[in-house]
Short mmCIF file of C-alpha atoms and ligand atoms in Angstrom, two decimals:
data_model
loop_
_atom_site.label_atom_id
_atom_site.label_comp_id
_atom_site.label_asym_id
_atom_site.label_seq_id
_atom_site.Cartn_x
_atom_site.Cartn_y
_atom_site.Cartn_z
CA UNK A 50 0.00 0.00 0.00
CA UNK A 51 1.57 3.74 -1.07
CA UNK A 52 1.29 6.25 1.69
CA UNK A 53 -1.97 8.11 0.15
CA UNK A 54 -3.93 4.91 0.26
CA UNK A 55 -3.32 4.78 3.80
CA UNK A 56 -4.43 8.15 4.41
CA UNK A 57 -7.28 7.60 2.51
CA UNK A 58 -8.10 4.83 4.71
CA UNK A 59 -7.62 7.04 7.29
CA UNK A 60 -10.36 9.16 6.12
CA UNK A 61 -7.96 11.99 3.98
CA UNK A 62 -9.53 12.67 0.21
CA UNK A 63 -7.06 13.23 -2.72
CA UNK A 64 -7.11 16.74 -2.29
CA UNK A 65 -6.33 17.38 0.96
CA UNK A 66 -3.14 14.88 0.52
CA UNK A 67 -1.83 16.96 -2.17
CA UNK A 68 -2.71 20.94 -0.84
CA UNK A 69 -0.91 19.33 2.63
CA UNK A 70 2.29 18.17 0.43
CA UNK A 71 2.07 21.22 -1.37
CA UNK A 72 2.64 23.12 1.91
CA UNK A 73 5.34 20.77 3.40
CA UNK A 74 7.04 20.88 0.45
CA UNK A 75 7.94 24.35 1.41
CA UNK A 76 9.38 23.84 4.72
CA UNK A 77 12.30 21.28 4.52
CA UNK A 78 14.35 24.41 5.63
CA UNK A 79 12.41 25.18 8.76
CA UNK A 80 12.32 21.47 9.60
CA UNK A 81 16.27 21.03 9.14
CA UNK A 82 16.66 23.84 11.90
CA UNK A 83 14.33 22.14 14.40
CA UNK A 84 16.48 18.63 13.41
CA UNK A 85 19.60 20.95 14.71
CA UNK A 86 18.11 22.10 17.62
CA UNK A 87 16.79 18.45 18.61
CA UNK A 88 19.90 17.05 18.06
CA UNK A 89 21.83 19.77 20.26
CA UNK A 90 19.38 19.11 23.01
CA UNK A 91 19.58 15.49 22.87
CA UNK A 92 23.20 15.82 23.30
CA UNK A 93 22.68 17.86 26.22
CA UNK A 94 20.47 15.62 27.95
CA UNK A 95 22.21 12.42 26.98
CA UNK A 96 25.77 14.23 28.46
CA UNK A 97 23.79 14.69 31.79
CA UNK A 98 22.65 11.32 32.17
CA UNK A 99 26.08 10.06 31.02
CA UNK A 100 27.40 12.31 33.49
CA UNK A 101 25.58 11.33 36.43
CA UNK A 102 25.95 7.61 36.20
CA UNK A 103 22.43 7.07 35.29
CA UNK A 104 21.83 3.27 36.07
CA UNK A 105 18.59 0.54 36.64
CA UNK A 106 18.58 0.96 40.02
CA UNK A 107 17.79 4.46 39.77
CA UNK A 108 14.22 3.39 38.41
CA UNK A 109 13.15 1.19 41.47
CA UNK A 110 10.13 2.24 43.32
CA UNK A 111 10.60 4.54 46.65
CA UNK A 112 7.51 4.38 49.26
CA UNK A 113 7.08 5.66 52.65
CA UNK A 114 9.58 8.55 53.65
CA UNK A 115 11.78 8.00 50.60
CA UNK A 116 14.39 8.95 52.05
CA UNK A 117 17.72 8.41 49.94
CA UNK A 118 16.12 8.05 47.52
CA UNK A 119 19.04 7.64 44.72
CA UNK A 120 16.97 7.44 41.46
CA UNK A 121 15.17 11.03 43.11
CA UNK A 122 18.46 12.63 43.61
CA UNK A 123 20.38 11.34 40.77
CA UNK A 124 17.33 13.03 38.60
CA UNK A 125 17.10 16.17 39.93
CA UNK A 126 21.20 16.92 39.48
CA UNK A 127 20.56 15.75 36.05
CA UNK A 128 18.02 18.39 35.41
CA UNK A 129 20.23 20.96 37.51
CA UNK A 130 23.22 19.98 34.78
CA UNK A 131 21.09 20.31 31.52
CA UNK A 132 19.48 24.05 32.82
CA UNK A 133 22.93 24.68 33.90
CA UNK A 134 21.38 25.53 37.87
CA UNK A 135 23.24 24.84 41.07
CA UNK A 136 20.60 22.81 41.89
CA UNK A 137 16.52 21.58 40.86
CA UNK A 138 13.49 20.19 42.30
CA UNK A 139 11.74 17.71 40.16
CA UNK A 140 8.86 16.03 41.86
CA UNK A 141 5.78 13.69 41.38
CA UNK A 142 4.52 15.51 44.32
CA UNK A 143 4.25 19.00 42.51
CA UNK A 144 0.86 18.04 40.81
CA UNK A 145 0.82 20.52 37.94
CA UNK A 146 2.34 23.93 36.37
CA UNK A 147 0.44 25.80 38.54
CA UNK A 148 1.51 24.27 41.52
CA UNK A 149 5.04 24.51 40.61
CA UNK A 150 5.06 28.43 39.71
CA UNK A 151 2.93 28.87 43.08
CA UNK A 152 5.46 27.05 44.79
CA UNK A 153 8.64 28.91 43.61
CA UNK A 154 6.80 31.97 44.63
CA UNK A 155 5.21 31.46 47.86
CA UNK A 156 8.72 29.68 48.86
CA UNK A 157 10.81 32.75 48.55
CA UNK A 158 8.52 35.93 49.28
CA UNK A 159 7.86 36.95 52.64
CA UNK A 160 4.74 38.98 54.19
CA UNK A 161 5.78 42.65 53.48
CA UNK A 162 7.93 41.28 49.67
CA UNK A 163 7.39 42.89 46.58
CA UNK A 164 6.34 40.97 43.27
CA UNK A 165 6.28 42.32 39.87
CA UNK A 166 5.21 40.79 36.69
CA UNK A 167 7.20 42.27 33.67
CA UNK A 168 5.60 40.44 30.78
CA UNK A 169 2.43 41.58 31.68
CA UNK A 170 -0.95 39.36 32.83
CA UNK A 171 0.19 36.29 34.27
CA UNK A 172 -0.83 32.63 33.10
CA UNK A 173 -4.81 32.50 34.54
CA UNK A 174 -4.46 30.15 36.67
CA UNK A 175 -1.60 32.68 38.61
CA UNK A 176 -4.10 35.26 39.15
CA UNK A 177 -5.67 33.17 42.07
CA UNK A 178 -2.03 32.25 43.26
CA UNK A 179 -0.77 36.08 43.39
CA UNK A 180 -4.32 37.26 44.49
CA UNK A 181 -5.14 39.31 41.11
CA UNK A 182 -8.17 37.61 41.71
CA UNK A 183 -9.37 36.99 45.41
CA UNK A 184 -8.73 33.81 46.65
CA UNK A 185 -8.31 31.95 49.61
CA UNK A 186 -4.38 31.05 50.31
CA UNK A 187 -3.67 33.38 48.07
CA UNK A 188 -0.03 35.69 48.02
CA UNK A 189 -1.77 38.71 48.91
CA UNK A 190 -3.53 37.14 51.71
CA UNK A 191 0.24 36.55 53.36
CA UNK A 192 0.78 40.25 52.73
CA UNK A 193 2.88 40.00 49.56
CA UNK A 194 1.91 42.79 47.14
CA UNK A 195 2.19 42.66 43.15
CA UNK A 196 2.57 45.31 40.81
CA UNK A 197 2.73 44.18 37.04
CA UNK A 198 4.65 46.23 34.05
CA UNK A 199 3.02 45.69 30.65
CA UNK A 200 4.98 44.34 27.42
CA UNK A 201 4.91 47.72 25.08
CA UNK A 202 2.39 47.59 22.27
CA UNK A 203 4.89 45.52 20.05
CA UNK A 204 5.34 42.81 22.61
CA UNK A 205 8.58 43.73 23.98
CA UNK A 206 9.88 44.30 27.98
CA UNK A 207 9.38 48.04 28.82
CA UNK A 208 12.20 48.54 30.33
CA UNK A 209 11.99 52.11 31.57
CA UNK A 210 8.58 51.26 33.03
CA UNK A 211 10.73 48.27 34.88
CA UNK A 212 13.15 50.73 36.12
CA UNK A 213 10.59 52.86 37.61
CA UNK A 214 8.51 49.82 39.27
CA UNK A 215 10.95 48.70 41.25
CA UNK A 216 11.17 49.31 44.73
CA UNK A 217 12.88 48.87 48.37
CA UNK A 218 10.28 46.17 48.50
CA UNK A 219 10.75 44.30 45.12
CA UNK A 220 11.88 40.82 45.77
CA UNK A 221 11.02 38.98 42.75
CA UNK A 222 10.22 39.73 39.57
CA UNK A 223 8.07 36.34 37.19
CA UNK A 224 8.52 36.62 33.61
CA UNK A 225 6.51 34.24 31.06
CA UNK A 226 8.26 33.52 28.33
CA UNK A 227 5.45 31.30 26.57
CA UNK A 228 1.87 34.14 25.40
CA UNK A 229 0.34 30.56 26.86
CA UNK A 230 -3.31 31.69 25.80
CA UNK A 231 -3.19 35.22 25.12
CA UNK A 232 -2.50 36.94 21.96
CA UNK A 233 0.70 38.54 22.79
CA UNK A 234 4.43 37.14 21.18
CA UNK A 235 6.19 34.53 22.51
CA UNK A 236 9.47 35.72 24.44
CA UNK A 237 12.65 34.56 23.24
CA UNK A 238 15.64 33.54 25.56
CA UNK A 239 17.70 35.80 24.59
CA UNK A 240 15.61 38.63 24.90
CA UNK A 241 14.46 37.12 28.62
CA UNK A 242 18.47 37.31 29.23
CA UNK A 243 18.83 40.94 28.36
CA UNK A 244 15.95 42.06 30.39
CA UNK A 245 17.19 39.97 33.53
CA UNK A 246 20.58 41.52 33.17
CA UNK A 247 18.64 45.24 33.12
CA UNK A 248 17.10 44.06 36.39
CA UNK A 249 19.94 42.89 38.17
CA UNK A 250 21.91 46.12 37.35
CA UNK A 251 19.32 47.87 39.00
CA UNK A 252 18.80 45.61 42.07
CA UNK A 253 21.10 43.24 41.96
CA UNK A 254 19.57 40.95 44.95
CA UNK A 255 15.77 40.37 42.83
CA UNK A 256 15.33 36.96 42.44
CA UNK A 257 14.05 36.29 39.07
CA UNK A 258 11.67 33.54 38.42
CA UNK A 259 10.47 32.43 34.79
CA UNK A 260 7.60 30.80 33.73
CA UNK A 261 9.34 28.09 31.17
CA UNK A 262 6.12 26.16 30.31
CA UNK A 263 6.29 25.58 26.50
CA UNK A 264 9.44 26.29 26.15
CA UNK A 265 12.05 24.01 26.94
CA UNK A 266 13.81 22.58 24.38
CA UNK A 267 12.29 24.88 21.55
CA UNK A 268 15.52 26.96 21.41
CA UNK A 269 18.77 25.44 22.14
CA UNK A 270 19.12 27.82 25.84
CA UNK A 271 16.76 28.19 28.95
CA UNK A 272 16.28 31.20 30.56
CA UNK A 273 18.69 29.82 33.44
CA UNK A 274 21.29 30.45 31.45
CA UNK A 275 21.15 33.97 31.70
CA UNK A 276 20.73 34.13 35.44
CA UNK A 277 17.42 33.21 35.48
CA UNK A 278 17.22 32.41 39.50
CA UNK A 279 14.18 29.91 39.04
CA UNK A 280 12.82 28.14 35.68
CA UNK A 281 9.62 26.47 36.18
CA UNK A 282 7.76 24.01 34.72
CA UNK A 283 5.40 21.12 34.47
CA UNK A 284 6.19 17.78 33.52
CA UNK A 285 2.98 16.68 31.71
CA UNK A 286 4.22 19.61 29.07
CA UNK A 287 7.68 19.58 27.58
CA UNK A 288 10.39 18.02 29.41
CA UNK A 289 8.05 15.04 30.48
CA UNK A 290 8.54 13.72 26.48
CA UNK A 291 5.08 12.20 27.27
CA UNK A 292 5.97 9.82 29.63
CA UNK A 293 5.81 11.45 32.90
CA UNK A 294 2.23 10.96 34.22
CA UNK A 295 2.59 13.57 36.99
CA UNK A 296 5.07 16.30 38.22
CA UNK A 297 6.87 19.83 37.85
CA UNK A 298 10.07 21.17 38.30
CA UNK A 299 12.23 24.46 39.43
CA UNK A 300 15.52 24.67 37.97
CA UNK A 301 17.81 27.39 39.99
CA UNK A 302 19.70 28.70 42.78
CA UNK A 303 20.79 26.25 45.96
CA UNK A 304 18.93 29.15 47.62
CA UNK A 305 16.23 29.31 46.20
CA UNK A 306 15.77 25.54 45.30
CA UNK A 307 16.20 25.03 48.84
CA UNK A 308 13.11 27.09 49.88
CA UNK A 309 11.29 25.77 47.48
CA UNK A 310 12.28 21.90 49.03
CA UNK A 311 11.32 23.17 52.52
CA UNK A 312 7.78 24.66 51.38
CA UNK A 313 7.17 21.60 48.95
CA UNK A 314 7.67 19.26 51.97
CA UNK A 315 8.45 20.51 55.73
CA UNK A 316 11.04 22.99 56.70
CA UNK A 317 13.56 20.98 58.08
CA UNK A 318 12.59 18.17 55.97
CA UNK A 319 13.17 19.72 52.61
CA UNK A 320 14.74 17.49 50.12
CA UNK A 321 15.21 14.33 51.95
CA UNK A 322 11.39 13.07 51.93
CA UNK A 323 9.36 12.21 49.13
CA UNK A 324 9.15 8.66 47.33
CA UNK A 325 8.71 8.24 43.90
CA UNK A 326 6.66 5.28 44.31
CA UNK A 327 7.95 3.68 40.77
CA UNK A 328 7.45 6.98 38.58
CA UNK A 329 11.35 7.37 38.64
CA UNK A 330 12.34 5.71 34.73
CA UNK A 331 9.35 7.88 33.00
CA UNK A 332 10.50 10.68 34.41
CA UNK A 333 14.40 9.65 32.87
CA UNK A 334 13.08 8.02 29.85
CA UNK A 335 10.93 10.96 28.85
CA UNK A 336 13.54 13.56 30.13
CA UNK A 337 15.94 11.72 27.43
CA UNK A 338 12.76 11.75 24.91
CA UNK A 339 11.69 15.60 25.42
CA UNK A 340 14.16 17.24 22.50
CA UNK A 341 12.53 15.07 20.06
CA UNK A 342 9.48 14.94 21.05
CA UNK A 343 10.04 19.23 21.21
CA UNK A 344 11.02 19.01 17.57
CA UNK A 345 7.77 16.78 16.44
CA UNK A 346 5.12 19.03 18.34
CA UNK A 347 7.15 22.32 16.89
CA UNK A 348 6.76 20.85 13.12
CA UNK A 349 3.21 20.01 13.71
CA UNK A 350 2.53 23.64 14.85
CA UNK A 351 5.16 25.33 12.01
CA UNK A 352 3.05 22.57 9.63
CA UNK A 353 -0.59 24.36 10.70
CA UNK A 354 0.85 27.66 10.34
CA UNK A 355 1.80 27.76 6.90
CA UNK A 356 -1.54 25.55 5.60
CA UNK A 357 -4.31 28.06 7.53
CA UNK A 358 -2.20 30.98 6.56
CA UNK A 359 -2.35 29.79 3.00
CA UNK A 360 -6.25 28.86 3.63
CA UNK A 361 -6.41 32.47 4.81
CA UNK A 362 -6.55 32.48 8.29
CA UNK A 363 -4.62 34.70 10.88
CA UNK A 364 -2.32 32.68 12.29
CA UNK A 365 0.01 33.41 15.50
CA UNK A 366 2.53 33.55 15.20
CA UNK A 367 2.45 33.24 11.00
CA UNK A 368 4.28 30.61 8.71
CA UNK A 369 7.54 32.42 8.74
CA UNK A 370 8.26 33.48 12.26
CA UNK A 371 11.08 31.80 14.46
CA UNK A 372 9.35 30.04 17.47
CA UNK A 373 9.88 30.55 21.22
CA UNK A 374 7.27 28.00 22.29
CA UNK A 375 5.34 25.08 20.89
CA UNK A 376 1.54 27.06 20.67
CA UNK A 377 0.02 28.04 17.63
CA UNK A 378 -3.01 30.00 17.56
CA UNK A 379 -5.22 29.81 14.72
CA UNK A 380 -8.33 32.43 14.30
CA UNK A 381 -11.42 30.90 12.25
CA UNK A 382 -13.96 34.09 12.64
CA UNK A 383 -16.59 31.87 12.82
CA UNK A 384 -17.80 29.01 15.70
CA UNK A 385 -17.96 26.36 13.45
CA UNK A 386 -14.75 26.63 11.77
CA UNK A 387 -13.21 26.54 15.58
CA UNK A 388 -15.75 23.75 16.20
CA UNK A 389 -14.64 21.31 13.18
CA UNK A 390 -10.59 21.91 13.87
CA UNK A 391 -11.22 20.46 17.53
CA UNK A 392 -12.93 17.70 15.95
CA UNK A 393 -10.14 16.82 13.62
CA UNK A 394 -7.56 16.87 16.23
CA UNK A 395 -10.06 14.64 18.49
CA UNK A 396 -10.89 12.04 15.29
CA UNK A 397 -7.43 11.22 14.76
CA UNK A 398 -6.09 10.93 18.44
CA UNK A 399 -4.76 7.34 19.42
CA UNK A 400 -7.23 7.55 22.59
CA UNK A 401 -11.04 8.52 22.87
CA UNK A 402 -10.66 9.16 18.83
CA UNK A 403 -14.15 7.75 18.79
CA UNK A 404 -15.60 10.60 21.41
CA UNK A 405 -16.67 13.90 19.72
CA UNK A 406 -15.76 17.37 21.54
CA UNK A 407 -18.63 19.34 22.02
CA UNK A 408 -18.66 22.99 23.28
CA UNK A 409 -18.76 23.57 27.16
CA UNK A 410 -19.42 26.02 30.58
CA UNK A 411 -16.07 25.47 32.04
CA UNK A 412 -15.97 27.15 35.75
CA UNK A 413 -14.16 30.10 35.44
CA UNK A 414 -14.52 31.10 32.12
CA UNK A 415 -17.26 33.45 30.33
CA UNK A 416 -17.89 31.42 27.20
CA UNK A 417 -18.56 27.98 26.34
CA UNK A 418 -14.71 26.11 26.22
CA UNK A 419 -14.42 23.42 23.45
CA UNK A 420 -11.69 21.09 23.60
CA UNK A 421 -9.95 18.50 22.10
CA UNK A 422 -7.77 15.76 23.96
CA UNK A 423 -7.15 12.34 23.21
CA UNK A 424 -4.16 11.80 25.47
CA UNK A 425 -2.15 8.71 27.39
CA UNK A 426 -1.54 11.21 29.96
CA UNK A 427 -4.78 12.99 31.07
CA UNK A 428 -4.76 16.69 30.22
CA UNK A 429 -1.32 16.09 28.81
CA UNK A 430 -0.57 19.43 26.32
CA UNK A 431 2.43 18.10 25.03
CA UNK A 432 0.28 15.44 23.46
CA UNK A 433 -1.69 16.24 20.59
CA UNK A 434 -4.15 18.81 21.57
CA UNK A 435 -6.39 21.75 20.61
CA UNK A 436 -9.07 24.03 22.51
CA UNK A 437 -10.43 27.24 22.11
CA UNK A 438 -13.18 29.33 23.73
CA UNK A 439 -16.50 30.31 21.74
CA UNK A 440 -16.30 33.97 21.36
CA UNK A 441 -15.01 35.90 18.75
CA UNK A 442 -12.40 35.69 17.14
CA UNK A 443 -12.68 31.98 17.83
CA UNK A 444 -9.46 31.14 18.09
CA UNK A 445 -8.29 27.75 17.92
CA UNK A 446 -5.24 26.96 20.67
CA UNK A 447 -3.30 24.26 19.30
CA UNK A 448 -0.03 21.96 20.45
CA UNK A 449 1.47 19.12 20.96
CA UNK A 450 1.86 15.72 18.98
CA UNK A 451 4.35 13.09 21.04
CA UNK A 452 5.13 12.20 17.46
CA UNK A 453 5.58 14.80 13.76
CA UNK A 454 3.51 11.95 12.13
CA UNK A 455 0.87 12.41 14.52
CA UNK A 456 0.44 15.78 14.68
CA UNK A 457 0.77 15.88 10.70
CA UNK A 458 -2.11 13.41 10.34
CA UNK A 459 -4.29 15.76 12.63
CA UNK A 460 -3.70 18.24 11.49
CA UNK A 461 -4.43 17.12 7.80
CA UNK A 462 -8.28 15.67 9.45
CA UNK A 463 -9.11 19.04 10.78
CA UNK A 464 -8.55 20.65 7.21
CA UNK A 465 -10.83 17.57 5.80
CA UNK A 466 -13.39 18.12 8.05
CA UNK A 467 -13.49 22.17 7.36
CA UNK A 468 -13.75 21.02 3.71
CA UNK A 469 -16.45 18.19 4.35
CA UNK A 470 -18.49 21.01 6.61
CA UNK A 471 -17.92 23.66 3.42
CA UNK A 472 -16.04 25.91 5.41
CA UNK A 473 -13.14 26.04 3.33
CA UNK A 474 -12.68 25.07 -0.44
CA UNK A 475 -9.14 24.12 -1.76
C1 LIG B 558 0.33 25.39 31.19
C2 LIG B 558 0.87 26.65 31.71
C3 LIG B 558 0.84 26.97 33.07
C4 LIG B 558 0.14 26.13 34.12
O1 LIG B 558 0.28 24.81 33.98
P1 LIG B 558 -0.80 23.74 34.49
O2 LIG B 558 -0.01 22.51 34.43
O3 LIG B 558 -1.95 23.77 33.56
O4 LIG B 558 -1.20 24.09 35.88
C5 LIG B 558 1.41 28.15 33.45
N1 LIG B 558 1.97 28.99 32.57
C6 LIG B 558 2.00 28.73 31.25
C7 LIG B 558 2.61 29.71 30.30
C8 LIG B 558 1.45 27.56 30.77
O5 LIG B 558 1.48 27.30 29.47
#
């Protein structure tokens, strides 16, 4: 059987096989630069392991305590080597991003600190951590103020607004390098290094925290290494290649990775508790798989880019831009075209493919939420995945794809379902 007889099996007409080849014919370039950047990364990870006398017994399962727990410790130096940090926390028991970033803050700010955002709104779910938004538990509540410094009107750190925001009282300062779900650009490393040396020639003592979900492994530096004092992250994104069921993790100082340990667990207790309860060689194996798996999920989104724009959709960012993270936003105008992408991505997922996505009121939003997931790892967003809310301009969020030839063949169904529903002729 030739490849487009399997795709037609797979429900792909004649036409949309050749207007997708047609596009990828165009971007053997791009994809030879994310092939570079995999392969520097892999490198980088596989030195680390190498380095730190990664062995079998580092996978057995840790209950109780866990204390010395080898395969825990042996992991977390490996992930302080590849961010090039004196030290990391990389844990099962941090449950999500959120938790994570929550952590790293409420760990090192004390009632009467300073925080300042300077790229602007945080992630959503931080507005409940700082206290943007009431909530119980929240930062504010333990007498930590915020102040936030908007990215100018082309996307970029203001820096003399920085300058003036800081005070006696700053402590930290969170920047996001990923837009996550907003329409702003994606932050590059390098410009997240110039803007942290700005800040530490002002106050030199700020502890800088970054927001690195989406990002790692898209560009061949983290912020970390360019004195980033925490990079956080979740492990069901990025650097868990897809394996990791659970867990985040905070790159950074000893200082400040030591805080974190003591709020995390106990203070006193820090490090030295926590079994891994047999999680320990997806946490490795997909650690050793995340460059790749980067690369695949980057072509997929690179891939959609370049076929909406030529469709003529706006598309964020568009065909030709370099990438900083592993979103791509896609703006149909219309509910149904947003409606019919989700369903593609959902119709050719290796789980639940069979399970149509179907517009939704999620708590906390103000318009119906459609998503589509068909993941090994629940919620998992470095596996093929797509969601958008119903509101103009009905933008569709899309990412992931554990493998290129996954997220190629999704992509390609959401097309053939907005040409099945009429919305788009070829
Ligand atoms: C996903 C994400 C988070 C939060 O992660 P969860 O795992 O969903 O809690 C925070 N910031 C950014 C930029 C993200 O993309």
């Amino acid at each position: 059987m030739n490849l487009y007889e399997m795709y037609k099996d797979a429900g792909i007409s004649r036409e949309v096989f050749d207007y997708c080849e047609v596009v990828l014919s165009d971007l053997n370039e791009r994809f030879d630069d994310i092939n570079k950047t995999a392969e520097l990364n892999q490198l980088k990870v596989l030195k680390a392991m190498q380095k730190n006398k990664v062995s079998d017994v580092h996978f057995a399962a840790t209950s109780g305590y866990g204390y010395n727990d080898l395969g825990r410790d042996t992991l977390e130096d490996v992930y302080a080597d590849v961010f090039h940090t004196e030290a990391a926390l990389v844990r099962p028991q941090i449950t999500c991003g959120t938790h994570a970033l929550a952590l790293a803050l409420s760990a090192n700010l004390r009632p009467g600190d300073e925080l300042i955002s300077i790229s602007g709104k945080p992630y959503d779910t931080l507005e409940e951590v700082i206290g943007i938004r009431e909530s119980k538990g929240s930062l504010k509540e333990y007498g930590v103020s915020y102040k936030q410094v908007e990215l100018t009107k082309d996307g970029l750190f203001d820096k003399e607004s920085i300058k003036n925001a800081i005070s006696d009282k700053t402590k930290m300062m969170a920047i996001q390098r990923s837009k996550g779900y907003l329409s702003r650009r994606t932050l590059s490393v390098e410009e997240i290094g110039d803007v942290i040396q700005f800040a530490k020639s002002i106050a030199p003592h700020i502890i800088i925290m970054v927001d690195n979900c989406y990002g790692e492994f898209v560009e061949t530096i983290e912020p970390s290494d360019f004195g980033a004092d925490m990079t956080v992250g979740s492990l069901i994104k990025n650097p868990g290649g897809g394996l990791a069921p659970i867990g985040g993790y905070i790159a950074g100082t000893k200082e400040c990775i030591e805080n974190c340990a003591y709020r995390l667990t106990a203070p006193g207790l820090g490090k030295e508790v926590g079994a891994t309860l047999g999680l320990m060689q997806s946490f490795y194996q997909g650690f050793f798989m995340a460059p790749e798996v980067t690369a695949g999920a980057l072509k997929g989104a690179i891939f959609a880019a370049n076929l909406y724009e030529k469709l003529g959709f706006k598309v964020v960012p568009d065909g030709k831009e370099p990438r900083y993270d592993i979103i791509q936003a896609i703006e149909f105008g219309a509910p149904e075209g947003l409606i019919e992408f989700c369903k593609g991505i959902q119709s050719a997922a290796p789980v639940d493919s069979y399970v149509t996505p179907e517009p939704w009121d999620m708590p906390g939003y103000d318009a119906k939420v459609i998503m589509a997931a068909g993941a090994f790892v629940q919620g998992s967003s470095i596996e093929l995945s797509a969601d958008g809310p119903l509101k103009p301009p009905y933008t569709a969020y899309f990412q992931g794809g554990l493998t290129w030839h996954h997220a190629k063949y999704g992509i390609m169904m959401t097309l053939q379902n907005l040409v099945n529903a009429g919305i788009v002729k070829l």
